[in-house]
Amino acid sequence: MKPGWAVWCTLVLVLTATVLTRTGAVPAPTPPRTHLGARGCHMGQFKSLSPQEMKAFKRAKDALEDSLLLKNWSCSSRPLPRTRDLRQLQVWERPVALEAELALTLKVLGALNNSTLGDILDQPLHTLHHIHSQLQACVPAQATAGPRPRGHLRQWLHRLREAGKKESQDCLEASVTFNLFRLLTRDLKCVAAGDLCA
């Protein structure tokens, strides 16, 4: 085979592959993009919360636990199981899991804001809303527009969705209360650390 012929065949193959990929005939691999370093994503600021913020969360958690003692709550499942660990997920999946966890927390605590706990919950809710707004800038576009989540992430998101539909308000309140410091001191710090959380 002449050298010129071999070069020409190679060129045709490359051009054909390029055309097929661009037209969608052959799907091009699109790895999920991590936005932790993207413009507008500033999760690094949450590697540690201020002592004043932690004190407000401790006060809120104590008040919530006292409130739960007066209620006859029970859960058919564990919406936020202790066995889960964000380090089991890929780095780009962690903000997605934390965003879902935080959304449920805000929904449950927000429903209590008009109760006798309103004043105690004001500062923690303000902080959680701020964290949530920053987190939304870090959630990869593929998580909402791309393929459905798989593996551990899919299981966690499904569990949180089902809990919001099936569990009682008292059960959700208990789950969120007992998970609050895990969210702040483990899950949030892991997402803030990015690739360094291992």
Tab-separated table of C-alpha atoms in Angstrom:
chain	number	residue	atom	x	y	z
A	1	MET	CA	0.000	0.000	0.000
A	2	LYS	CA	1.328	3.399	-0.955
A	3	PRO	CA	2.085	5.846	1.922
A	4	GLY	CA	-0.243	8.470	0.414
A	5	TRP	CA	-3.127	5.980	0.319
A	6	ALA	CA	-2.691	5.127	4.037
A	7	VAL	CA	-2.728	8.802	5.005
A	8	TRP	CA	-5.844	9.397	2.910
A	9	CYS	CA	-7.696	6.416	4.538
A	10	THR	CA	-6.788	7.648	8.006
A	11	LEU	CA	-8.020	11.140	7.171
A	12	VAL	CA	-11.356	9.785	5.883
A	13	LEU	CA	-11.850	7.727	9.066
A	14	VAL	CA	-11.119	10.704	11.334
A	15	LEU	CA	-13.469	12.981	9.369
A	16	THR	CA	-16.236	10.355	9.400
A	17	ALA	CA	-15.952	9.891	13.175
A	18	THR	CA	-16.042	13.660	13.678
A	19	VAL	CA	-19.158	14.097	11.536
A	20	LEU	CA	-20.984	11.212	13.261
A	21	THR	CA	-20.164	12.561	16.697
A	22	ARG	CA	-21.268	16.123	15.899
A	23	THR	CA	-24.524	15.000	14.320
A	24	GLY	CA	-25.378	12.818	17.296
A	25	ALA	CA	-25.121	9.518	15.424
A	26	VAL	CA	-22.384	8.506	17.866
A	27	PRO	CA	-22.731	10.020	21.351
A	28	ALA	CA	-19.668	11.921	22.425
A	29	PRO	CA	-18.503	11.167	25.971
A	30	THR	CA	-19.446	14.056	28.245
A	31	PRO	CA	-17.974	13.613	31.712
A	32	PRO	CA	-19.824	15.515	34.431
A	33	ARG	CA	-18.360	18.903	35.148
A	34	THR	CA	-17.552	19.848	38.703
A	35	HIS	CA	-18.388	23.449	39.424
A	36	LEU	CA	-16.643	23.645	42.811
A	37	GLY	CA	-13.986	25.828	41.265
A	38	ALA	CA	-16.328	27.592	38.895
A	39	ARG	CA	-17.079	31.260	38.975
A	40	GLY	CA	-19.879	31.971	41.444
A	41	CYS	CA	-19.215	28.798	43.455
A	42	HIS	CA	-17.639	29.669	46.792
A	43	MET	CA	-18.089	26.597	48.984
A	44	GLY	CA	-14.583	26.922	50.396
A	45	GLN	CA	-15.886	29.529	52.833
A	46	PHE	CA	-17.871	26.800	54.617
A	47	LYS	CA	-14.918	24.638	55.665
A	48	SER	CA	-15.693	25.937	59.134
A	49	LEU	CA	-18.575	28.007	60.477
A	50	SER	CA	-18.022	30.774	63.007
A	51	PRO	CA	-18.322	30.003	66.751
A	52	GLN	CA	-21.371	32.298	66.879
A	53	GLU	CA	-23.101	30.343	64.107
A	54	MET	CA	-22.311	27.002	65.743
A	55	LYS	CA	-23.627	28.309	69.066
A	56	ALA	CA	-26.907	29.313	67.368
A	57	PHE	CA	-27.204	25.842	65.819
A	58	LYS	CA	-26.492	24.177	69.182
A	59	ARG	CA	-29.215	26.267	70.825
A	60	ALA	CA	-31.664	25.382	68.044
A	61	LYS	CA	-30.824	21.666	68.200
A	62	ASP	CA	-31.343	21.578	71.987
A	63	ALA	CA	-34.711	23.329	71.638
A	64	LEU	CA	-35.767	20.952	68.862
A	65	GLU	CA	-34.807	17.913	70.933
A	66	ASP	CA	-36.790	19.241	73.913
A	67	SER	CA	-39.772	19.744	71.607
A	68	LEU	CA	-39.491	16.184	70.299
A	69	LEU	CA	-39.713	14.779	73.833
A	70	LEU	CA	-43.279	16.052	73.976
A	71	LYS	CA	-44.258	14.321	70.725
A	72	ASN	CA	-45.047	10.710	69.936
A	73	TRP	CA	-43.022	10.417	66.752
A	74	SER	CA	-41.914	7.326	64.847
A	75	CYS	CA	-40.395	6.712	61.416
A	76	SER	CA	-41.007	3.796	59.065
A	77	SER	CA	-37.534	4.345	57.590
A	78	ARG	CA	-34.427	6.444	58.154
A	79	PRO	CA	-34.595	9.407	55.747
A	80	LEU	CA	-31.013	10.363	56.674
A	81	PRO	CA	-29.218	7.094	57.598
A	82	ARG	CA	-25.982	7.300	59.552
A	83	THR	CA	-24.311	4.782	57.246
A	84	ARG	CA	-24.218	7.195	54.309
A	85	ASP	CA	-20.939	8.957	53.646
A	86	LEU	CA	-20.427	11.599	50.962
A	87	ARG	CA	-16.928	10.222	50.382
A	88	GLN	CA	-18.601	7.233	48.701
A	89	LEU	CA	-19.694	9.582	45.914
A	90	GLN	CA	-17.733	11.159	43.092
A	91	VAL	CA	-16.681	14.741	43.774
A	92	TRP	CA	-19.253	16.183	41.322
A	93	GLU	CA	-22.066	14.153	42.971
A	94	ARG	CA	-21.447	15.440	46.503
A	95	PRO	CA	-22.964	18.931	46.045
A	96	VAL	CA	-26.035	17.276	44.486
A	97	ALA	CA	-26.519	15.023	47.531
A	98	LEU	CA	-25.891	17.859	49.982
A	99	GLU	CA	-28.289	20.166	48.120
A	100	ALA	CA	-31.082	17.570	48.454
A	101	GLU	CA	-30.273	17.017	52.125
A	102	LEU	CA	-30.254	20.757	52.775
A	103	ALA	CA	-33.505	21.303	50.852
A	104	LEU	CA	-35.295	18.778	53.082
A	105	THR	CA	-33.775	20.360	56.197
A	106	LEU	CA	-34.937	23.825	55.168
A	107	LYS	CA	-38.424	22.573	54.324
A	108	VAL	CA	-38.837	20.865	57.706
A	109	LEU	CA	-37.320	23.618	59.845
A	110	GLY	CA	-39.079	26.301	57.826
A	111	ALA	CA	-42.427	24.744	58.766
A	112	LEU	CA	-41.493	25.233	62.441
A	113	ASN	CA	-40.510	28.856	62.028
A	114	ASN	CA	-43.988	30.101	62.942
A	115	SER	CA	-44.091	28.045	66.133
A	116	THR	CA	-42.672	28.875	69.561
A	117	LEU	CA	-39.249	27.943	68.131
A	118	GLY	CA	-39.348	30.789	65.582
A	119	ASP	CA	-36.914	33.118	67.366
A	120	ILE	CA	-34.466	30.295	68.060
A	121	LEU	CA	-34.547	29.089	64.450
A	122	ASP	CA	-34.183	32.496	62.783
A	123	GLN	CA	-30.366	32.641	62.737
A	124	PRO	CA	-29.805	28.957	61.826
A	125	LEU	CA	-32.354	29.207	58.996
A	126	HIS	CA	-30.679	32.360	57.698
A	127	THR	CA	-27.312	30.560	57.652
A	128	LEU	CA	-28.780	27.450	56.004
A	129	HIS	CA	-30.472	29.535	53.300
A	130	HIS	CA	-27.146	31.262	52.584
A	131	ILE	CA	-25.339	27.912	52.324
A	132	HIS	CA	-28.102	26.580	50.065
A	133	SER	CA	-27.918	29.552	47.704
A	134	GLN	CA	-24.135	29.153	47.386
A	135	LEU	CA	-24.487	25.409	46.909
A	136	GLN	CA	-26.902	25.795	44.008
A	137	ALA	CA	-24.162	27.577	42.030
A	138	CYS	CA	-21.976	24.500	42.482
A	139	VAL	CA	-24.401	21.773	41.433
A	140	PRO	CA	-23.278	20.431	38.030
A	141	ALA	CA	-25.631	21.186	35.161
A	142	GLN	CA	-25.568	17.511	34.211
A	143	ALA	CA	-27.148	16.600	37.550
A	144	THR	CA	-30.386	18.282	36.488
A	145	ALA	CA	-30.201	18.200	32.686
A	146	GLY	CA	-28.244	15.033	32.015
A	147	PRO	CA	-28.680	11.314	32.673
A	148	ARG	CA	-30.426	10.169	35.829
A	149	PRO	CA	-28.165	9.716	38.867
A	150	ARG	CA	-26.971	6.182	39.525
A	151	GLY	CA	-25.553	4.139	42.368
A	152	HIS	CA	-25.353	5.638	45.850
A	153	LEU	CA	-26.449	9.088	44.684
A	154	ARG	CA	-29.611	7.711	43.086
A	155	GLN	CA	-30.464	5.769	46.264
A	156	TRP	CA	-29.946	8.814	48.498
A	157	LEU	CA	-31.993	11.164	46.347
A	158	HIS	CA	-34.797	8.597	46.092
A	159	ARG	CA	-34.800	8.079	49.877
A	160	LEU	CA	-35.058	11.824	50.525
A	161	ARG	CA	-37.891	12.256	47.992
A	162	GLU	CA	-39.840	9.330	49.435
A	163	ALA	CA	-39.344	10.527	53.005
A	164	GLY	CA	-40.795	13.912	52.119
A	165	LYS	CA	-43.914	12.193	50.745
A	166	LYS	CA	-44.445	9.330	53.182
A	167	GLU	CA	-43.073	10.277	56.594
A	168	SER	CA	-44.922	12.369	59.168
A	169	GLN	CA	-43.823	15.911	59.959
A	170	ASP	CA	-42.730	14.771	63.449
A	171	CYS	CA	-40.576	11.984	61.966
A	172	LEU	CA	-38.948	14.384	59.506
A	173	GLU	CA	-38.377	16.892	62.307
A	174	ALA	CA	-36.614	14.212	64.376
A	175	SER	CA	-34.491	13.044	61.426
A	176	VAL	CA	-33.433	16.586	60.534
A	177	THR	CA	-32.681	17.451	64.161
A	178	PHE	CA	-30.467	14.429	64.778
A	179	ASN	CA	-28.720	14.968	61.424
A	180	LEU	CA	-28.130	18.716	61.842
A	181	PHE	CA	-24.577	18.624	63.186
A	182	ARG	CA	-23.581	15.848	60.798
A	183	LEU	CA	-24.731	18.083	57.942
A	184	LEU	CA	-22.675	21.023	59.266
A	185	THR	CA	-19.529	19.288	60.478
A	186	ARG	CA	-19.163	16.417	57.989
A	187	ASP	CA	-21.228	16.764	54.816
A	188	LEU	CA	-20.795	20.511	54.365
A	189	LYS	CA	-17.079	20.364	55.159
A	190	CYS	CA	-16.600	17.492	52.695
A	191	VAL	CA	-18.225	19.437	49.857
A	192	ALA	CA	-16.253	22.573	50.815
A	193	ALA	CA	-13.008	20.574	50.684
A	194	GLY	CA	-13.697	19.338	47.129
A	195	ASP	CA	-11.066	16.867	45.886
A	196	LEU	CA	-9.344	16.951	49.286
A	197	CYS	CA	-12.258	15.161	50.965
A	198	ALA	CA	-11.231	11.522	50.691
